[in-house]
Amino acid sequence: GENVEQHPSTLSVQEGDSAVIKCTYSDSASNYFPWYKQELGKGPQLIIDIRSNVGEKKDQRIAVTLNKTAKHFSLHITETQPEDSAVYFCAASISTSGGSYIPTFGRGTSLIVHP
Amino acid sequence: DTEVTQTPKHLVMGMTNKKSLKCEQHMGHRAMYWYKQKAKKPPELMFVYSYEKLSINESVPSRFSPECPNSSLLNLHLHALQPEDSALYLCASSLPRDNTEAFFGQGTRLTVV
């Protein structure tokens, strides 16, 4: 089955700095890569996603890059703010015949942004 | 309406109790999911329903019994749980198309005593 590795497990930055979280996946059949942000006591919330036919996607301060050959993808957050502090999960998804969406999650990165 | 609503938010139950977790969405999503999340860990898939039929059961013990009574509702019936079953239980839903966004609820924090 799919295996997703995520690094680092903890990332501490100063407000205004950039943060980068990296993930690798094992199954070349994976073709959808969402990133989730989970704040304490809440469910995961999708912040950005990328499909295998795209190499890069950006949404304001957040960007994701995908290298299909190397099987890795990364989340980039620029101009970090204290409210960006949360746990971030990457995931890799393989389509199912039933039309459902089965992501394999990375272990998560705890991002701490110091004011 | 882009919400997945889970009730209750918190639940404490004894090992001999029977309880149910509920999940509701009105986004027309026909794929619904139960996940279990332990502290500082990623969500673990338990069950997937596609068009109200159970399509995936990730070898979950029978003390967890899912039910999908209609396209908007998903239940998880709990019976004879163990303390190690204490966790955050998350419901999610998505369109039944390949690789579309899954919306997660806020979860039910379950404590088994």
PDB file of N, CA, C and O in Angstrom, chain A residues 31-32 36 38 41-44 46 49 51 89 93-96 98-103 105-107, chain B residues 31 33 35 37 41-43 45 48 50 56 88 90 94-102 104-106:
ATOM      1  N   ASN A  31      -2.415  10.146  -7.268  1.00  0.00           N
ATOM      2  CA  ASN A  31      -2.555  11.246  -8.223  1.00  0.00           C
ATOM      3  C   ASN A  31      -3.231  12.480  -7.648  1.00  0.00           C
ATOM      4  O   ASN A  31      -3.582  13.410  -8.377  1.00  0.00           O
ATOM      5  N   TYR A  32      -3.423  12.495  -6.329  1.00  0.00           N
ATOM      6  CA  TYR A  32      -4.030  13.672  -5.701  1.00  0.00           C
ATOM      7  C   TYR A  32      -3.372  13.874  -4.353  1.00  0.00           C
ATOM      8  O   TYR A  32      -3.222  12.915  -3.584  1.00  0.00           O
ATOM      9  N   TYR A  36      -3.680  19.338   4.798  1.00  0.00           N
ATOM     10  CA  TYR A  36      -4.663  19.701   5.793  1.00  0.00           C
ATOM     11  C   TYR A  36      -3.997  20.433   6.957  1.00  0.00           C
ATOM     12  O   TYR A  36      -2.884  20.110   7.364  1.00  0.00           O
ATOM     13  N   GLN A  38      -4.735  21.284  10.955  1.00  0.00           N
ATOM     14  CA  GLN A  38      -5.586  20.899  12.071  1.00  0.00           C
ATOM     15  C   GLN A  38      -5.215  21.706  13.302  1.00  0.00           C
ATOM     16  O   GLN A  38      -4.112  21.582  13.823  1.00  0.00           O
ATOM     17  N   GLY A  41      -8.242  20.676  18.900  1.00  0.00           N
ATOM     18  CA  GLY A  41      -9.648  20.451  19.189  1.00  0.00           C
ATOM     19  C   GLY A  41     -10.565  20.530  17.985  1.00  0.00           C
ATOM     20  O   GLY A  41     -11.785  20.495  18.127  1.00  0.00           O
ATOM     21  N   LYS A  42      -9.982  20.635  16.781  1.00  0.00           N
ATOM     22  CA  LYS A  42     -10.797  20.750  15.576  1.00  0.00           C
ATOM     23  C   LYS A  42     -10.463  19.641  14.592  1.00  0.00           C
ATOM     24  O   LYS A  42      -9.437  18.972  14.707  1.00  0.00           O
ATOM     25  N   GLY A  43     -11.327  19.470  13.599  1.00  0.00           N
ATOM     26  CA  GLY A  43     -11.058  18.522  12.547  1.00  0.00           C
ATOM     27  C   GLY A  43     -10.102  19.102  11.521  1.00  0.00           C
ATOM     28  O   GLY A  43      -9.909  20.318  11.453  1.00  0.00           O
ATOM     29  N   PRO A  44      -9.479  18.264  10.709  1.00  0.00           N
ATOM     30  CA  PRO A  44      -8.574  18.761   9.662  1.00  0.00           C
ATOM     31  C   PRO A  44      -9.336  19.608   8.650  1.00  0.00           C
ATOM     32  O   PRO A  44     -10.477  19.294   8.307  1.00  0.00           O
ATOM     33  N   LEU A  46      -8.887  21.322   4.775  1.00  0.00           N
ATOM     34  CA  LEU A  46      -8.071  21.389   3.566  1.00  0.00           C
ATOM     35  C   LEU A  46      -7.598  22.821   3.334  1.00  0.00           C
ATOM     36  O   LEU A  46      -8.393  23.757   3.380  1.00  0.00           O
ATOM     37  N   ASP A  49      -4.495  21.838  -2.392  1.00  0.00           N
ATOM     38  CA  ASP A  49      -4.300  20.496  -2.942  1.00  0.00           C
ATOM     39  C   ASP A  49      -3.679  20.624  -4.325  1.00  0.00           C
ATOM     40  O   ASP A  49      -3.681  21.689  -4.938  1.00  0.00           O
ATOM     41  N   ARG A  51      -2.968  18.177  -8.056  1.00  0.00           N
ATOM     42  CA  ARG A  51      -3.172  16.938  -8.780  1.00  0.00           C
ATOM     43  C   ARG A  51      -1.933  16.600  -9.584  1.00  0.00           C
ATOM     44  O   ARG A  51      -1.093  17.462  -9.857  1.00  0.00           O
ATOM     45  N   PHE A  89      -0.903  18.198   7.938  1.00  0.00           N
ATOM     46  CA  PHE A  89      -0.790  16.835   7.412  1.00  0.00           C
ATOM     47  C   PHE A  89      -0.755  16.879   5.886  1.00  0.00           C
ATOM     48  O   PHE A  89      -1.594  17.533   5.264  1.00  0.00           O
ATOM     49  N   SER A  93      -3.344  10.359  -2.362  1.00  0.00           N
ATOM     50  CA  SER A  93      -4.597   9.655  -2.584  1.00  0.00           C
ATOM     51  C   SER A  93      -4.576   8.852  -3.876  1.00  0.00           C
ATOM     52  O   SER A  93      -4.070   9.311  -4.890  1.00  0.00           O
ATOM     53  N   ILE A  94      -5.138   7.644  -3.772  1.00  0.00           N
ATOM     54  CA  ILE A  94      -5.321   6.783  -4.937  1.00  0.00           C
ATOM     55  C   ILE A  94      -6.809   6.669  -5.200  1.00  0.00           C
ATOM     56  O   ILE A  94      -7.590   6.498  -4.263  1.00  0.00           O
ATOM     57  N   SER A  95      -7.202   6.767  -6.438  1.00  0.00           N
ATOM     58  CA  SER A  95      -8.609   6.626  -6.788  1.00  0.00           C
ATOM     59  C   SER A  95      -9.083   5.217  -6.485  1.00  0.00           C
ATOM     60  O   SER A  95      -8.314   4.256  -6.567  1.00  0.00           O
ATOM     61  N   THR A  96     -10.362   5.099  -6.122  1.00  0.00           N
ATOM     62  CA  THR A  96     -10.959   3.780  -5.938  1.00  0.00           C
ATOM     63  C   THR A  96     -12.028   3.566  -7.000  1.00  0.00           C
ATOM     64  O   THR A  96     -12.561   4.519  -7.549  1.00  0.00           O
ATOM     65  N   GLY A  98     -14.939   2.666  -6.569  1.00  0.00           N
ATOM     66  CA  GLY A  98     -16.233   3.139  -6.089  1.00  0.00           C
ATOM     67  C   GLY A  98     -16.384   4.639  -6.130  1.00  0.00           C
ATOM     68  O   GLY A  98     -17.429   5.165  -5.756  1.00  0.00           O
ATOM     69  N   GLY A  99     -15.342   5.334  -6.552  1.00  0.00           N
ATOM     70  CA  GLY A  99     -15.427   6.788  -6.643  1.00  0.00           C
ATOM     71  C   GLY A  99     -15.159   7.494  -5.339  1.00  0.00           C
ATOM     72  O   GLY A  99     -15.411   8.671  -5.216  1.00  0.00           O
ATOM     73  N   SER A 100     -14.673   6.796  -4.340  1.00  0.00           N
ATOM     74  CA  SER A 100     -14.357   7.463  -3.086  1.00  0.00           C
ATOM     75  C   SER A 100     -12.873   7.817  -3.056  1.00  0.00           C
ATOM     76  O   SER A 100     -12.120   7.497  -3.962  1.00  0.00           O
ATOM     77  N   TYR A 101     -12.504   8.468  -2.013  1.00  0.00           N
ATOM     78  CA  TYR A 101     -11.221   9.148  -1.942  1.00  0.00           C
ATOM     79  C   TYR A 101     -10.518   8.647  -0.693  1.00  0.00           C
ATOM     80  O   TYR A 101     -10.994   8.860   0.411  1.00  0.00           O
ATOM     81  N   ILE A 102      -9.448   7.936  -0.862  1.00  0.00           N
ATOM     82  CA  ILE A 102      -8.787   7.280   0.253  1.00  0.00           C
ATOM     83  C   ILE A 102      -7.380   7.844   0.395  1.00  0.00           C
ATOM     84  O   ILE A 102      -6.435   7.360  -0.240  1.00  0.00           O
ATOM     85  N   PRO A 103      -7.219   8.875   1.227  1.00  0.00           N
ATOM     86  CA  PRO A 103      -5.878   9.424   1.393  1.00  0.00           C
ATOM     87  C   PRO A 103      -5.076   8.632   2.412  1.00  0.00           C
ATOM     88  O   PRO A 103      -5.632   8.134   3.388  1.00  0.00           O
ATOM     89  N   PHE A 105      -2.243   9.490   5.033  1.00  0.00           N
ATOM     90  CA  PHE A 105      -1.717  10.701   5.650  1.00  0.00           C
ATOM     91  C   PHE A 105      -0.261  10.535   6.057  1.00  0.00           C
ATOM     92  O   PHE A 105       0.176   9.445   6.451  1.00  0.00           O
ATOM     93  N   GLY A 106       0.480  11.628   6.014  1.00  0.00           N
ATOM     94  CA  GLY A 106       1.774  11.689   6.667  1.00  0.00           C
ATOM     95  C   GLY A 106       1.572  11.810   8.170  1.00  0.00           C
ATOM     96  O   GLY A 106       0.440  11.956   8.643  1.00  0.00           O
ATOM     97  N   ARG A 107       2.674  11.769   8.923  1.00  0.00           N
ATOM     98  CA  ARG A 107       2.583  11.773  10.389  1.00  0.00           C
ATOM     99  C   ARG A 107       2.256  13.137  10.979  1.00  0.00           C
ATOM    100  O   ARG A 107       1.932  13.241  12.160  1.00  0.00           O
TER     101      ARG A 107
ATOM    102  N   ALA B  31     -20.111  10.056  -0.708  1.00  0.00           N
ATOM    103  CA  ALA B  31     -19.068   9.265  -0.057  1.00  0.00           C
ATOM    104  C   ALA B  31     -18.882   9.822   1.348  1.00  0.00           C
ATOM    105  O   ALA B  31     -18.690  11.028   1.524  1.00  0.00           O
ATOM    106  N   TYR B  33     -17.144   8.982   5.417  1.00  0.00           N
ATOM    107  CA  TYR B  33     -16.026   8.261   6.023  1.00  0.00           C
ATOM    108  C   TYR B  33     -16.034   8.414   7.543  1.00  0.00           C
ATOM    109  O   TYR B  33     -16.417   9.464   8.062  1.00  0.00           O
ATOM    110  N   TYR B  35     -13.129   8.210  10.567  1.00  0.00           N
ATOM    111  CA  TYR B  35     -11.720   8.124  10.911  1.00  0.00           C
ATOM    112  C   TYR B  35     -11.588   8.125  12.433  1.00  0.00           C
ATOM    113  O   TYR B  35     -12.384   8.717  13.147  1.00  0.00           O
ATOM    114  N   GLN B  37      -8.688   9.216  15.351  1.00  0.00           N
ATOM    115  CA  GLN B  37      -7.429   9.939  15.507  1.00  0.00           C
ATOM    116  C   GLN B  37      -6.995   9.945  16.970  1.00  0.00           C
ATOM    117  O   GLN B  37      -7.684  10.484  17.834  1.00  0.00           O
ATOM    118  N   LYS B  41      -1.243  11.998  16.309  1.00  0.00           N
ATOM    119  CA  LYS B  41      -1.168  11.044  15.213  1.00  0.00           C
ATOM    120  C   LYS B  41      -2.068  11.496  14.072  1.00  0.00           C
ATOM    121  O   LYS B  41      -2.993  12.285  14.286  1.00  0.00           O
ATOM    122  N   PRO B  42      -1.819  11.009  12.855  1.00  0.00           N
ATOM    123  CA  PRO B  42      -2.733  11.343  11.758  1.00  0.00           C
ATOM    124  C   PRO B  42      -4.041  10.565  11.870  1.00  0.00           C
ATOM    125  O   PRO B  42      -4.103   9.554  12.579  1.00  0.00           O
ATOM    126  N   PRO B  43      -5.071  11.016  11.177  1.00  0.00           N
ATOM    127  CA  PRO B  43      -6.327  10.238  11.165  1.00  0.00           C
ATOM    128  C   PRO B  43      -6.119   8.862  10.529  1.00  0.00           C
ATOM    129  O   PRO B  43      -5.382   8.718   9.556  1.00  0.00           O
ATOM    130  N   LEU B  45      -8.161   5.720   8.779  1.00  0.00           N
ATOM    131  CA  LEU B  45      -9.432   5.375   8.155  1.00  0.00           C
ATOM    132  C   LEU B  45     -10.028   4.138   8.825  1.00  0.00           C
ATOM    133  O   LEU B  45      -9.329   3.150   9.071  1.00  0.00           O
ATOM    134  N   VAL B  48     -15.619   3.373   4.922  1.00  0.00           N
ATOM    135  CA  VAL B  48     -16.028   4.243   3.829  1.00  0.00           C
ATOM    136  C   VAL B  48     -17.377   3.770   3.320  1.00  0.00           C
ATOM    137  O   VAL B  48     -17.567   2.568   3.077  1.00  0.00           O
ATOM    138  N   SER B  50     -20.037   4.470   0.170  1.00  0.00           N
ATOM    139  CA  SER B  50     -20.204   5.085  -1.139  1.00  0.00           C
ATOM    140  C   SER B  50     -21.622   4.801  -1.601  1.00  0.00           C
ATOM    141  O   SER B  50     -22.005   3.619  -1.691  1.00  0.00           O
ATOM    142  N   ILE B  56     -15.645   0.106   2.218  1.00  0.00           N
ATOM    143  CA  ILE B  56     -14.351  -0.227   2.818  1.00  0.00           C
ATOM    144  C   ILE B  56     -14.510  -0.346   4.329  1.00  0.00           C
ATOM    145  O   ILE B  56     -15.101   0.519   4.969  1.00  0.00           O
ATOM    146  N   LEU B  88     -10.283  10.806  19.165  1.00  0.00           N
ATOM    147  CA  LEU B  88     -11.141  11.743  18.431  1.00  0.00           C
ATOM    148  C   LEU B  88     -11.672  10.989  17.217  1.00  0.00           C
ATOM    149  O   LEU B  88     -10.887  10.447  16.428  1.00  0.00           O
ATOM    150  N   LEU B  90     -13.550  11.206  13.757  1.00  0.00           N
ATOM    151  CA  LEU B  90     -13.825  12.198  12.723  1.00  0.00           C
ATOM    152  C   LEU B  90     -14.682  11.601  11.627  1.00  0.00           C
ATOM    153  O   LEU B  90     -14.457  10.477  11.174  1.00  0.00           O
ATOM    154  N   SER B  94     -17.252  13.460   0.837  1.00  0.00           N
ATOM    155  CA  SER B  94     -16.732  13.986  -0.433  1.00  0.00           C
ATOM    156  C   SER B  94     -17.676  13.582  -1.555  1.00  0.00           C
ATOM    157  O   SER B  94     -18.512  12.694  -1.397  1.00  0.00           O
ATOM    158  N   LEU B  95     -17.514  14.298  -2.673  1.00  0.00           N
ATOM    159  CA  LEU B  95     -18.250  13.886  -3.864  1.00  0.00           C
ATOM    160  C   LEU B  95     -17.736  12.515  -4.287  1.00  0.00           C
ATOM    161  O   LEU B  95     -16.542  12.227  -4.132  1.00  0.00           O
ATOM    162  N   PRO B  96     -18.586  11.676  -4.839  1.00  0.00           N
ATOM    163  CA  PRO B  96     -18.122  10.348  -5.257  1.00  0.00           C
ATOM    164  C   PRO B  96     -17.430  10.389  -6.610  1.00  0.00           C
ATOM    165  O   PRO B  96     -17.792   9.689  -7.531  1.00  0.00           O
ATOM    166  N   ARG B  97     -16.429  11.295  -6.679  1.00  0.00           N
ATOM    167  CA  ARG B  97     -15.603  11.371  -7.889  1.00  0.00           C
ATOM    168  C   ARG B  97     -14.177  11.232  -7.446  1.00  0.00           C
ATOM    169  O   ARG B  97     -13.831  11.505  -6.303  1.00  0.00           O
ATOM    170  N   ASP B  98     -13.348  10.831  -8.365  1.00  0.00           N
ATOM    171  CA  ASP B  98     -11.948  10.666  -8.023  1.00  0.00           C
ATOM    172  C   ASP B  98     -11.330  11.964  -7.557  1.00  0.00           C
ATOM    173  O   ASP B  98     -11.461  12.993  -8.206  1.00  0.00           O
ATOM    174  N   ASN B  99     -10.688  11.878  -6.434  1.00  0.00           N
ATOM    175  CA  ASN B  99      -9.808  12.951  -5.996  1.00  0.00           C
ATOM    176  C   ASN B  99     -10.468  14.318  -5.926  1.00  0.00           C
ATOM    177  O   ASN B  99     -10.083  15.269  -6.605  1.00  0.00           O
ATOM    178  N   THR B 100     -11.474  14.397  -5.101  1.00  0.00           N
ATOM    179  CA  THR B 100     -12.050  15.703  -4.783  1.00  0.00           C
ATOM    180  C   THR B 100     -11.891  15.937  -3.291  1.00  0.00           C
ATOM    181  O   THR B 100     -11.644  15.005  -2.521  1.00  0.00           O
ATOM    182  N   GLU B 101     -12.057  17.168  -2.909  1.00  0.00           N
ATOM    183  CA  GLU B 101     -11.820  17.549  -1.526  1.00  0.00           C
ATOM    184  C   GLU B 101     -12.726  16.784  -0.575  1.00  0.00           C
ATOM    185  O   GLU B 101     -13.921  16.622  -0.813  1.00  0.00           O
ATOM    186  N   ALA B 102     -12.138  16.314   0.511  1.00  0.00           N
ATOM    187  CA  ALA B 102     -12.906  15.711   1.603  1.00  0.00           C
ATOM    188  C   ALA B 102     -13.090  16.758   2.693  1.00  0.00           C
ATOM    189  O   ALA B 102     -12.135  17.411   3.094  1.00  0.00           O
ATOM    190  N   PHE B 104     -14.038  17.542   6.522  1.00  0.00           N
ATOM    191  CA  PHE B 104     -14.060  16.878   7.814  1.00  0.00           C
ATOM    192  C   PHE B 104     -14.960  17.621   8.791  1.00  0.00           C
ATOM    193  O   PHE B 104     -15.040  18.859   8.757  1.00  0.00           O
ATOM    194  N   GLY B 105     -15.622  16.861   9.671  1.00  0.00           N
ATOM    195  CA  GLY B 105     -16.315  17.457  10.793  1.00  0.00           C
ATOM    196  C   GLY B 105     -15.328  17.797  11.892  1.00  0.00           C
ATOM    197  O   GLY B 105     -14.120  17.548  11.772  1.00  0.00           O
ATOM    198  N   GLN B 106     -15.849  18.372  12.978  1.00  0.00           N
ATOM    199  CA  GLN B 106     -15.005  18.784  14.100  1.00  0.00           C
ATOM    200  C   GLN B 106     -14.625  17.617  14.999  1.00  0.00           C
ATOM    201  O   GLN B 106     -13.752  17.734  15.855  1.00  0.00           O
TER     202      GLN B 106
END
